Tab-separated table of C-alpha atoms in Angstrom:
chain	number	residue	atom	x	y	z
A	77	UNK	CA	-13.513	47.488	-28.695
A	78	UNK	CA	-11.125	44.649	-29.448
A	79	UNK	CA	-12.651	41.504	-30.978
A	80	UNK	CA	-12.890	38.461	-28.755
A	81	UNK	CA	-10.398	36.519	-30.871
A	82	UNK	CA	-7.750	39.259	-30.622
A	83	UNK	CA	-4.576	38.099	-28.818
A	84	UNK	CA	-4.714	41.090	-26.450
A	85	UNK	CA	-8.263	40.208	-25.419
A	86	UNK	CA	-7.233	36.627	-24.779
A	87	UNK	CA	-4.224	37.633	-22.678
A	88	UNK	CA	-6.400	39.992	-20.622
A	89	UNK	CA	-8.855	37.135	-20.042
A	90	UNK	CA	-5.921	34.918	-19.087
A	91	UNK	CA	-4.842	37.596	-16.617
A	92	UNK	CA	-8.222	37.388	-14.882
A	93	UNK	CA	-8.019	33.584	-14.820
A	94	UNK	CA	-4.702	33.812	-12.972
A	95	UNK	CA	-6.115	36.716	-10.906
A	96	UNK	CA	-8.660	34.235	-9.513
A	97	UNK	CA	-6.270	31.317	-9.032
A	98	UNK	CA	-2.604	32.007	-8.144
A	99	UNK	CA	-3.715	35.543	-7.262
A	100	UNK	CA	-6.007	34.272	-4.502
A	101	UNK	CA	-3.415	31.696	-3.484
A	102	UNK	CA	-0.817	34.439	-3.086
A	103	UNK	CA	-3.261	36.578	-1.115
A	104	UNK	CA	-4.001	33.871	1.418
A	105	UNK	CA	-0.397	32.647	1.636
A	106	UNK	CA	0.724	36.253	2.096
A	107	UNK	CA	-1.045	36.338	5.457
A	108	UNK	CA	1.352	33.664	6.704
A	109	UNK	CA	0.547	29.971	7.223
A	110	UNK	CA	-2.374	30.255	4.781
A	111	UNK	CA	-4.570	31.976	7.331
A	112	UNK	CA	-4.418	29.250	9.970
A	113	UNK	CA	-2.824	29.707	13.409
A	114	UNK	CA	0.686	30.681	12.364
A	115	UNK	CA	2.077	30.392	15.882
A	116	UNK	CA	1.046	26.741	16.215
A	117	UNK	CA	0.662	25.281	12.739
A	118	UNK	CA	3.320	26.878	10.511
A	119	UNK	CA	5.292	23.606	10.398
A	120	UNK	CA	2.311	22.003	8.613
A	121	UNK	CA	2.614	24.647	5.909
A	122	UNK	CA	6.353	24.129	5.559
A	123	UNK	CA	5.966	20.365	5.115
A	124	UNK	CA	3.216	20.898	2.545
A	125	UNK	CA	5.360	23.426	0.691
A	126	UNK	CA	8.163	20.874	0.513
A	127	UNK	CA	5.860	18.394	-1.241
A	128	UNK	CA	4.388	21.157	-3.417
A	129	UNK	CA	7.773	22.439	-4.535
A	130	UNK	CA	9.161	19.001	-5.349
A	131	UNK	CA	6.219	18.029	-7.562
A	132	UNK	CA	6.009	21.515	-9.092
A	133	UNK	CA	9.686	21.305	-10.079
A	134	UNK	CA	9.200	18.029	-11.947
A	135	UNK	CA	5.900	18.993	-13.563
A	136	UNK	CA	7.441	22.219	-14.866
A	137	UNK	CA	9.801	20.193	-17.047
A	138	UNK	CA	7.140	17.890	-18.532
A	139	UNK	CA	4.072	20.126	-18.805
A	140	UNK	CA	5.149	21.393	-22.217
A	141	UNK	CA	4.378	18.008	-23.770
A	142	UNK	CA	0.920	18.001	-22.213
A	143	UNK	CA	0.316	21.490	-23.598
A	144	UNK	CA	0.973	20.219	-27.118
A	145	UNK	CA	-1.316	17.222	-26.578
A	146	UNK	CA	-4.426	18.676	-24.917
A	147	UNK	CA	-4.168	22.456	-25.350
A	148	UNK	CA	-4.096	25.256	-22.827
A	149	UNK	CA	-7.734	25.273	-21.706
A	150	UNK	CA	-7.696	21.863	-20.048
A	151	UNK	CA	-4.343	22.507	-18.447
A	152	UNK	CA	-5.632	25.769	-16.994
A	153	UNK	CA	-8.868	24.118	-15.869
A	154	UNK	CA	-7.087	21.259	-14.083
A	155	UNK	CA	-4.566	23.673	-12.590
A	156	UNK	CA	-7.389	25.930	-11.413
A	157	UNK	CA	-9.222	23.161	-9.595
A	158	UNK	CA	-5.970	22.132	-7.889
A	159	UNK	CA	-5.760	25.642	-6.376
A	160	UNK	CA	-9.335	25.256	-5.114
A	161	UNK	CA	-8.494	21.917	-3.516
A	162	UNK	CA	-5.353	23.254	-1.853
A	163	UNK	CA	-7.104	26.228	-0.260
A	164	UNK	CA	-9.966	23.957	0.828
A	165	UNK	CA	-7.462	21.725	2.678
A	166	UNK	CA	-6.564	24.658	4.941
A	167	UNK	CA	-10.246	25.443	5.376
A	168	UNK	CA	-10.779	21.824	6.440
A	169	UNK	CA	-7.869	22.074	8.882
A	170	UNK	CA	-10.046	24.147	11.164
A	171	UNK	CA	-12.510	21.246	11.446
A	172	UNK	CA	-10.608	17.965	11.032
A	173	UNK	CA	-6.905	18.886	11.498
A	174	UNK	CA	-5.837	16.537	8.726
A	175	UNK	CA	-2.188	17.047	7.790
A	176	UNK	CA	-2.326	14.232	5.160
A	177	UNK	CA	-5.153	16.079	3.377
A	178	UNK	CA	-2.993	19.194	3.144
A	179	UNK	CA	0.017	17.253	1.864
A	180	UNK	CA	-2.017	15.357	-0.758
A	181	UNK	CA	-3.607	18.632	-1.878
A	182	UNK	CA	-0.109	20.137	-2.089
A	183	UNK	CA	1.049	17.288	-4.343
A	184	UNK	CA	-1.933	17.785	-6.652
A	185	UNK	CA	-1.319	21.533	-6.671
A	186	UNK	CA	2.280	20.843	-7.684
A	187	UNK	CA	0.979	18.974	-10.724
A	188	UNK	CA	-1.722	21.537	-11.471
A	189	UNK	CA	0.479	24.590	-10.992
A	190	UNK	CA	3.044	23.184	-13.406
A	191	UNK	CA	0.311	22.757	-16.007
A	192	UNK	CA	-1.188	26.191	-15.358
A	193	UNK	CA	2.057	28.137	-15.528
A	194	UNK	CA	3.185	26.250	-18.637
A	195	UNK	CA	-0.033	27.176	-20.427
A	196	UNK	CA	0.159	30.732	-19.129
A	197	UNK	CA	3.723	31.173	-20.350
A	198	UNK	CA	2.976	29.763	-23.801
A	199	UNK	CA	0.050	32.154	-24.273
A	200	UNK	CA	1.755	35.220	-22.808
A	201	UNK	CA	4.895	34.783	-24.908
A	202	UNK	CA	3.397	33.212	-28.030
A	203	UNK	CA	0.369	35.412	-28.747
A	204	UNK	CA	1.820	38.939	-29.096
A	205	UNK	CA	3.767	40.172	-32.081
A	206	UNK	CA	7.436	41.024	-31.531
A	207	UNK	CA	6.776	44.692	-30.799
A	208	UNK	CA	4.047	44.052	-28.240
A	209	UNK	CA	5.635	41.496	-25.945
A	210	UNK	CA	6.513	43.952	-23.172
A	211	UNK	CA	3.004	45.372	-23.135
A	212	UNK	CA	1.360	41.950	-22.989
A	213	UNK	CA	3.634	40.724	-20.211
A	214	UNK	CA	3.192	43.945	-18.233
A	215	UNK	CA	-0.597	43.908	-18.472
A	216	UNK	CA	-0.773	40.247	-17.508
A	217	UNK	CA	1.404	40.649	-14.420
A	218	UNK	CA	-0.439	43.781	-13.319
A	219	UNK	CA	-3.797	41.962	-13.437
A	220	UNK	CA	-2.335	38.868	-11.743
A	221	UNK	CA	-0.789	40.728	-8.787
A	222	UNK	CA	-3.856	42.919	-8.400
A	223	UNK	CA	-5.689	39.695	-7.562
A	224	UNK	CA	-3.385	39.148	-4.600
A	225	UNK	CA	-3.782	42.781	-3.538
A	226	UNK	CA	-7.583	42.682	-3.586
A	227	UNK	CA	-7.547	39.200	-2.093
A	228	UNK	CA	-5.639	40.564	0.859
A	229	UNK	CA	-8.416	43.039	1.579
A	230	UNK	CA	-11.132	40.354	1.682
A	231	UNK	CA	-10.351	38.971	5.157
A	232	UNK	CA	-9.485	42.432	6.441
A	233	UNK	CA	-12.921	43.732	5.476
A	234	UNK	CA	-14.845	40.725	6.774
A	235	UNK	CA	-12.905	40.396	10.042
A	236	UNK	CA	-12.083	44.042	10.721
A	237	UNK	CA	-14.048	44.124	13.976
A	238	UNK	CA	-12.347	41.017	15.315
A	239	UNK	CA	-8.776	42.143	16.085
A	240	UNK	CA	-8.106	39.054	18.227
A	241	UNK	CA	-8.850	36.522	15.464
A	242	UNK	CA	-5.963	34.093	14.940
A	243	UNK	CA	-7.314	32.360	11.832
A	244	UNK	CA	-9.309	33.181	8.731
A	245	UNK	CA	-13.040	32.845	9.307
A	246	UNK	CA	-15.349	30.489	7.424
A	247	UNK	CA	-16.954	33.284	5.314
A	248	UNK	CA	-13.497	34.414	4.173
A	249	UNK	CA	-12.493	30.906	3.119
A	250	UNK	CA	-15.791	30.523	1.237
A	251	UNK	CA	-15.142	33.762	-0.662
A	252	UNK	CA	-11.645	32.622	-1.646
A	253	UNK	CA	-12.858	29.179	-2.718
A	254	UNK	CA	-15.699	30.673	-4.762
A	255	UNK	CA	-13.316	32.969	-6.625
A	256	UNK	CA	-10.982	30.078	-7.484
A	257	UNK	CA	-13.878	28.018	-8.845
A	258	UNK	CA	-14.896	30.964	-11.036
A	259	UNK	CA	-11.312	31.250	-12.279
A	260	UNK	CA	-11.099	27.561	-13.168
A	261	UNK	CA	-14.264	27.661	-15.264
A	262	UNK	CA	-13.322	31.032	-16.759
A	263	UNK	CA	-10.331	29.317	-18.367
A	264	UNK	CA	-12.711	27.292	-20.539
A	265	UNK	CA	-13.802	30.523	-22.264
A	266	UNK	CA	-10.339	31.050	-23.736
A	267	UNK	CA	-10.224	30.328	-27.443
A	268	UNK	CA	-8.028	27.632	-28.974
A	269	UNK	CA	-4.804	29.104	-30.326
A	270	UNK	CA	-5.861	28.292	-33.888
A	271	UNK	CA	-8.811	30.703	-33.600
A	272	UNK	CA	-6.836	33.689	-32.259
A	273	UNK	CA	-6.080	36.285	-34.980
A	274	UNK	CA	-3.738	39.257	-34.676
A	275	UNK	CA	-4.732	42.763	-35.738
A	276	UNK	CA	-2.845	42.440	-39.032
A	277	UNK	CA	-4.933	39.394	-39.931
A	278	UNK	CA	-2.225	36.813	-39.264
A	279	UNK	CA	-3.097	33.859	-37.050
A	280	UNK	CA	-1.222	33.231	-33.824
A	281	UNK	CA	1.691	30.958	-34.659
A	282	UNK	CA	1.912	27.815	-32.562
A	283	UNK	CA	5.429	26.906	-31.588
A	284	UNK	CA	5.974	23.380	-32.913
A	285	UNK	CA	8.932	21.355	-31.812
A	286	UNK	CA	10.756	19.371	-34.504
A	287	UNK	CA	10.229	16.158	-32.543
A	288	UNK	CA	9.793	14.966	-28.977
A	289	UNK	CA	13.343	13.592	-28.913
A	290	UNK	CA	14.811	16.834	-30.243
A	291	UNK	CA	12.947	18.854	-27.651
A	292	UNK	CA	13.913	16.527	-24.804
A	293	UNK	CA	17.529	16.747	-25.877
A	294	UNK	CA	17.383	20.531	-26.027
A	295	UNK	CA	16.023	20.659	-22.471
A	296	UNK	CA	18.772	18.353	-21.209
A	297	UNK	CA	21.353	20.561	-22.909
A	298	UNK	CA	20.287	23.410	-20.634
A	299	UNK	CA	22.036	21.556	-17.827
A	300	UNK	CA	25.297	21.933	-19.800
A	301	UNK	CA	24.785	25.605	-20.724
A	302	UNK	CA	27.199	27.634	-18.564
A	303	UNK	CA	24.801	30.592	-18.557
A	304	UNK	CA	21.963	28.523	-17.108
A	305	UNK	CA	24.297	26.949	-14.564
A	306	UNK	CA	25.521	30.408	-13.540
A	307	UNK	CA	21.940	31.589	-13.164
A	308	UNK	CA	20.830	28.463	-11.284
A	309	UNK	CA	21.474	30.000	-7.807
A	310	UNK	CA	19.361	33.011	-8.772
A	311	UNK	CA	16.551	30.788	-10.031
A	312	UNK	CA	16.871	28.564	-6.952
A	313	UNK	CA	16.645	31.535	-4.585
A	314	UNK	CA	13.766	33.301	-6.329
A	315	UNK	CA	11.119	31.470	-4.283
A	316	UNK	CA	13.242	30.781	-1.200
A	317	UNK	CA	12.667	34.142	0.455
A	318	UNK	CA	8.907	33.910	-0.135
A	319	UNK	CA	8.645	31.383	2.669
A	320	UNK	CA	10.664	33.421	5.135
A	321	UNK	CA	8.884	36.678	4.378
A	322	UNK	CA	5.309	35.378	4.273
A	323	UNK	CA	5.696	33.206	7.364
A	324	UNK	CA	7.217	36.188	9.139
A	325	UNK	CA	3.986	38.091	8.517
A	326	UNK	CA	1.897	35.306	10.007
A	327	UNK	CA	4.162	34.646	12.974
A	328	UNK	CA	4.677	38.293	13.831
A	329	UNK	CA	1.013	39.367	13.770
A	330	UNK	CA	-0.247	36.087	15.206
A	331	UNK	CA	-3.411	37.556	16.753
A	332	UNK	CA	-4.577	40.007	14.103
A	333	UNK	CA	-5.995	38.758	10.812
A	334	UNK	CA	-6.905	42.288	9.729
A	335	UNK	CA	-3.279	43.347	10.109
A	336	UNK	CA	-1.920	40.272	8.356
A	337	UNK	CA	-4.416	40.850	5.534
A	338	UNK	CA	-3.403	44.472	5.065
A	339	UNK	CA	0.258	43.506	5.134
A	340	UNK	CA	-0.389	40.836	2.511
A	341	UNK	CA	-2.200	43.306	0.236
A	342	UNK	CA	0.649	45.789	0.696
A	343	UNK	CA	3.272	43.148	-0.090
A	344	UNK	CA	1.701	42.296	-3.441
A	345	UNK	CA	0.907	45.935	-4.130
A	346	UNK	CA	4.591	46.719	-3.688
A	347	UNK	CA	5.308	44.106	-6.342
A	348	UNK	CA	2.976	45.791	-8.831
A	349	UNK	CA	4.576	49.201	-8.272
A	350	UNK	CA	8.180	47.958	-8.235
A	351	UNK	CA	7.808	45.790	-11.335
A	352	UNK	CA	6.342	48.643	-13.392
A	353	UNK	CA	9.072	51.086	-12.313
A	354	UNK	CA	11.891	48.573	-12.836
A	355	UNK	CA	10.538	47.713	-16.279
A	356	UNK	CA	10.990	51.348	-17.326
A	357	UNK	CA	14.660	51.161	-16.381
A	358	UNK	CA	15.230	47.832	-18.127
A	359	UNK	CA	13.422	48.985	-21.297
A	360	UNK	CA	14.968	52.477	-21.491
A	361	UNK	CA	15.458	53.071	-25.239
A	362	UNK	CA	18.334	55.499	-24.624
A	363	UNK	CA	20.630	52.745	-23.325
A	364	UNK	CA	22.013	49.662	-24.974
A	365	UNK	CA	20.865	46.279	-23.721
A	366	UNK	CA	24.197	45.658	-21.996
A	367	UNK	CA	24.028	49.039	-20.249
A	368	UNK	CA	20.493	48.349	-19.054
A	369	UNK	CA	21.574	44.950	-17.768
A	370	UNK	CA	24.372	46.497	-15.711
A	371	UNK	CA	22.295	49.369	-14.339
A	372	UNK	CA	19.565	46.908	-13.403
A	373	UNK	CA	22.107	44.707	-11.623
A	374	UNK	CA	23.469	47.591	-9.555
A	375	UNK	CA	20.022	48.933	-8.645
A	376	UNK	CA	18.858	45.464	-7.616
A	377	UNK	CA	21.960	44.835	-5.499
A	378	UNK	CA	21.731	48.220	-3.755
A	379	UNK	CA	18.055	47.834	-2.846
A	380	UNK	CA	18.588	44.281	-1.608
A	381	UNK	CA	21.374	45.476	0.706
A	382	UNK	CA	19.192	48.259	2.117
A	383	UNK	CA	16.093	46.125	2.677
A	384	UNK	CA	17.866	43.113	4.154
A	385	UNK	CA	19.891	45.326	6.483
A	386	UNK	CA	16.512	46.411	7.815
A	387	UNK	CA	15.517	42.755	7.969
A	388	UNK	CA	18.483	41.926	10.196
A	389	UNK	CA	17.645	44.844	12.479
A	390	UNK	CA	14.025	43.712	12.780
A	391	UNK	CA	14.842	40.021	13.268
A	392	UNK	CA	17.155	40.926	16.134
A	393	UNK	CA	14.207	42.443	18.029
A	394	UNK	CA	12.225	39.201	18.052
A	395	UNK	CA	14.888	36.913	19.443
A	396	UNK	CA	14.275	34.490	22.274
A	397	UNK	CA	15.803	36.903	24.741
A	398	UNK	CA	13.396	39.625	23.595
A	399	UNK	CA	10.215	37.679	24.272
A	400	UNK	CA	9.721	36.160	20.817
A	401	UNK	CA	7.274	37.461	18.226
A	402	UNK	CA	5.351	40.610	19.053
A	403	UNK	CA	1.567	40.883	18.965
A	404	UNK	CA	1.167	43.883	16.656
A	405	UNK	CA	-2.084	45.357	15.372
A	406	UNK	CA	-2.386	48.100	12.767
A	407	UNK	CA	-4.967	49.959	14.894
A	408	UNK	CA	-4.077	49.272	18.507
A	409	UNK	CA	-0.276	49.354	18.177
A	410	UNK	CA	0.212	51.430	15.048
A	411	UNK	CA	3.582	52.878	16.042
A	412	UNK	CA	5.207	49.469	16.453
A	413	UNK	CA	3.381	47.860	13.535
A	414	UNK	CA	4.379	50.497	10.972
A	415	UNK	CA	8.054	49.515	11.316
A	416	UNK	CA	7.296	45.967	10.275
A	417	UNK	CA	4.949	47.162	7.520
A	418	UNK	CA	7.704	49.260	5.926
A	419	UNK	CA	10.048	46.270	5.991
A	420	UNK	CA	7.395	43.954	4.555
A	421	UNK	CA	6.624	46.454	1.785
A	422	UNK	CA	10.346	46.541	0.991
A	423	UNK	CA	10.465	42.749	0.908
A	424	UNK	CA	7.625	42.710	-1.629
A	425	UNK	CA	9.315	45.312	-3.812
A	426	UNK	CA	12.698	43.570	-3.860
A	427	UNK	CA	11.032	40.234	-4.601
A	428	UNK	CA	9.459	41.737	-7.732
A	429	UNK	CA	12.793	43.236	-8.777
A	430	UNK	CA	14.677	39.979	-8.181
A	431	UNK	CA	12.272	37.782	-10.116
A	432	UNK	CA	11.633	40.412	-12.784
A	433	UNK	CA	15.350	40.778	-13.379
A	434	UNK	CA	15.733	36.992	-13.681
A	435	UNK	CA	13.016	36.936	-16.358
A	436	UNK	CA	14.577	39.913	-18.123
A	437	UNK	CA	17.989	38.216	-18.260
A	438	UNK	CA	16.431	35.123	-19.834
A	439	UNK	CA	14.735	37.297	-22.433
A	440	UNK	CA	17.970	39.171	-23.093
A	441	UNK	CA	19.839	35.952	-23.795
A	442	UNK	CA	17.539	35.158	-26.702
A	443	UNK	CA	14.685	36.846	-28.531
A	444	UNK	CA	13.380	33.514	-29.798
A	445	UNK	CA	10.317	32.291	-27.897
A	446	UNK	CA	11.248	28.708	-28.725
A	447	UNK	CA	14.492	29.061	-26.741
A	448	UNK	CA	13.132	31.347	-24.001
A	449	UNK	CA	10.327	28.871	-23.265
A	450	UNK	CA	12.954	26.297	-22.344
A	451	UNK	CA	14.722	28.841	-20.173
A	452	UNK	CA	11.490	29.479	-18.293
A	453	UNK	CA	10.937	25.756	-17.748
A	454	UNK	CA	14.464	25.485	-16.347
A	455	UNK	CA	13.798	28.558	-14.205
A	456	UNK	CA	10.616	27.093	-12.682
A	457	UNK	CA	12.413	23.781	-12.116
A	458	UNK	CA	15.221	25.430	-10.119
A	459	UNK	CA	12.840	27.833	-8.397
A	460	UNK	CA	10.659	25.087	-7.000
A	461	UNK	CA	13.597	23.008	-5.806
A	462	UNK	CA	14.516	25.988	-3.662
A	463	UNK	CA	10.934	26.473	-2.565
A	464	UNK	CA	10.552	22.898	-1.371
A	465	UNK	CA	13.843	22.917	0.569
A	466	UNK	CA	13.105	26.192	2.355
A	467	UNK	CA	10.439	24.688	4.618
A	468	UNK	CA	12.866	22.238	6.155
A	469	UNK	CA	15.274	25.056	7.015
A	470	UNK	CA	12.434	26.990	8.648
A	471	UNK	CA	11.559	23.933	10.741
A	472	UNK	CA	15.196	23.366	11.717
A	473	UNK	CA	16.872	24.757	14.870
A	474	UNK	CA	17.880	27.927	13.000
A	475	UNK	CA	14.389	28.650	11.653
A	476	UNK	CA	11.596	30.986	12.671
A	477	UNK	CA	9.432	27.987	13.548
A	478	UNK	CA	12.081	26.524	15.871
A	479	UNK	CA	12.034	26.891	19.657
A	480	UNK	CA	15.467	25.450	20.269
A	481	UNK	CA	17.398	27.271	23.005
A	482	UNK	CA	20.688	26.907	21.117
A	483	UNK	CA	19.455	29.581	18.694
A	484	UNK	CA	20.805	32.279	21.004
A	485	UNK	CA	21.376	35.138	18.553
A	486	UNK	CA	17.724	35.501	17.676
A	487	UNK	CA	14.804	33.330	16.776
A	488	UNK	CA	15.022	32.788	13.029
A	489	UNK	CA	18.229	34.826	12.579
A	490	UNK	CA	19.997	31.785	11.150
A	491	UNK	CA	17.189	31.320	8.633
A	492	UNK	CA	17.517	34.945	7.567
A	493	UNK	CA	21.281	34.614	7.177
A	494	UNK	CA	20.802	31.562	4.928
A	495	UNK	CA	18.427	33.642	2.802
A	496	UNK	CA	20.919	36.507	2.579
A	497	UNK	CA	23.767	34.124	1.715
A	498	UNK	CA	21.735	32.636	-1.134
A	499	UNK	CA	20.904	36.099	-2.488
A	500	UNK	CA	24.585	37.099	-2.355
A	501	UNK	CA	25.593	33.861	-4.114
A	502	UNK	CA	22.909	34.498	-6.735
A	503	UNK	CA	24.289	37.920	-7.612
A	504	UNK	CA	27.908	36.743	-7.654
A	505	UNK	CA	27.134	33.831	-9.975
A	506	UNK	CA	24.843	35.912	-12.211
A	507	UNK	CA	27.458	38.645	-12.685
A	508	UNK	CA	29.388	36.855	-15.512
A	509	UNK	CA	26.138	36.416	-17.437
A	510	UNK	CA	25.149	40.048	-16.915
A	511	UNK	CA	28.543	41.510	-17.811
A	512	UNK	CA	29.696	39.081	-20.499
A	513	UNK	CA	26.891	36.990	-22.006
A	514	UNK	CA	24.238	39.626	-22.685
A	515	UNK	CA	24.633	41.119	-26.143
A	516	UNK	CA	22.611	43.158	-28.617
A	517	UNK	CA	21.006	40.094	-30.188
A	518	UNK	CA	18.890	39.731	-33.314
A	519	UNK	CA	15.589	37.922	-33.587
A	520	UNK	CA	15.610	34.325	-34.772
A	521	UNK	CA	12.481	32.508	-35.784
A	522	UNK	CA	11.435	29.251	-34.175
A	523	UNK	CA	11.930	27.476	-37.507
A	524	UNK	CA	15.514	28.732	-37.746
A	525	UNK	CA	16.212	27.592	-34.206
A	526	UNK	CA	14.783	24.132	-34.845
A	527	UNK	CA	16.791	23.730	-38.036
A	528	UNK	CA	19.938	24.857	-36.238
A	529	UNK	CA	19.337	22.318	-33.486
A	530	UNK	CA	18.735	19.555	-36.037
A	531	UNK	CA	22.104	20.292	-37.587
A	532	UNK	CA	23.819	20.363	-34.176
A	533	UNK	CA	22.268	17.072	-33.121
A	534	UNK	CA	23.132	15.461	-36.444
A	535	UNK	CA	26.726	16.598	-36.038
A	536	UNK	CA	26.839	15.165	-32.518
A	537	UNK	CA	25.439	11.856	-33.747
A	538	UNK	CA	28.211	11.574	-36.342
A	539	UNK	CA	30.936	12.043	-33.752
């Protein structure tokens, strides 16, 4: 048995913390409209997501400083409670219908999620030794997404005998809220980084920035790095299609919580399976890094084309002229439902591939955690800008939540085409990075990187 202060033990514990927090959030959001009446109230969710994404984007850039000041436990604890508050705002919607409560909770979640994911990233990337990083990341993400899978089965099990239910019941909300509270307090059992010791007896090295000004300048320089600018559309899009896909689940199965729950569990389960399989391709020791990058690009592009072609075919069947969204149920209308389930499973799989490939590219550009950490902050910044803008498109005349008669091709078809256009732009812009920038790089230490940056900044100051 591993000792409690072993990095692997700590990362596993971190995985269960996130299992209880973003994992439960993903489970309930995966049912569409956070389990409330998706046919009537999805615009509330979109407005809240706009506020959430905007604050999350900003907090992602500044949370690193807070991590260095107060440590990861308090960031995780605050972030955990913000997830509890956000889910409770949707629970309260069933009693008081307070949109301001949901928006305020979304703003606080934006702050808390930025803190939580900053702390999570620092631990996941900073604790393992160089040869164990893939294993640590893989185990963490498997535990995290399993939370969303199991969370999806909670409402299905509790409300199985109520196929006409439009919203999540009170017992289901209480279960979700209880799990998030457990996750928040579980974070306090993580050890400080100074007390975590690797198997070889060496302590976990804390990444220390040379100075606040140097670090701030390095972050700003990311906005001048052509590789980051080329990857910006990919980062921007990586949360955009979440909104379309998850709201589609809620709007399409508007009268069956058990079906929406099973679809949600399947969506996140597809992510677990796809990420593990794709990781084997991207880590194949028989290919060079550049070869793996290119094969991964082609596989990702091919699967996206296949799945979104199916998405266009499905969206065309729910147009205004076809009677709008269908009332499917996994038991009563299995034959019709299974078509949507296969598409939704494919959406989950391609989402994991898209985001996993984005992370892999960042890691391939540098093996230094000090540099990659900045890349991840930039990634979350761009990702959440896209996430907050999506909701307004969904509420517009071309969106799935619109009822405007001018949307003659199909309800939400314009929204889907925007999503597809962003994905295509992402791949086109990422191609120069994939085919030119990725090299067989060597490992640099954080100290070497800091010293190099000092010299660069000193040279700039002399100019």
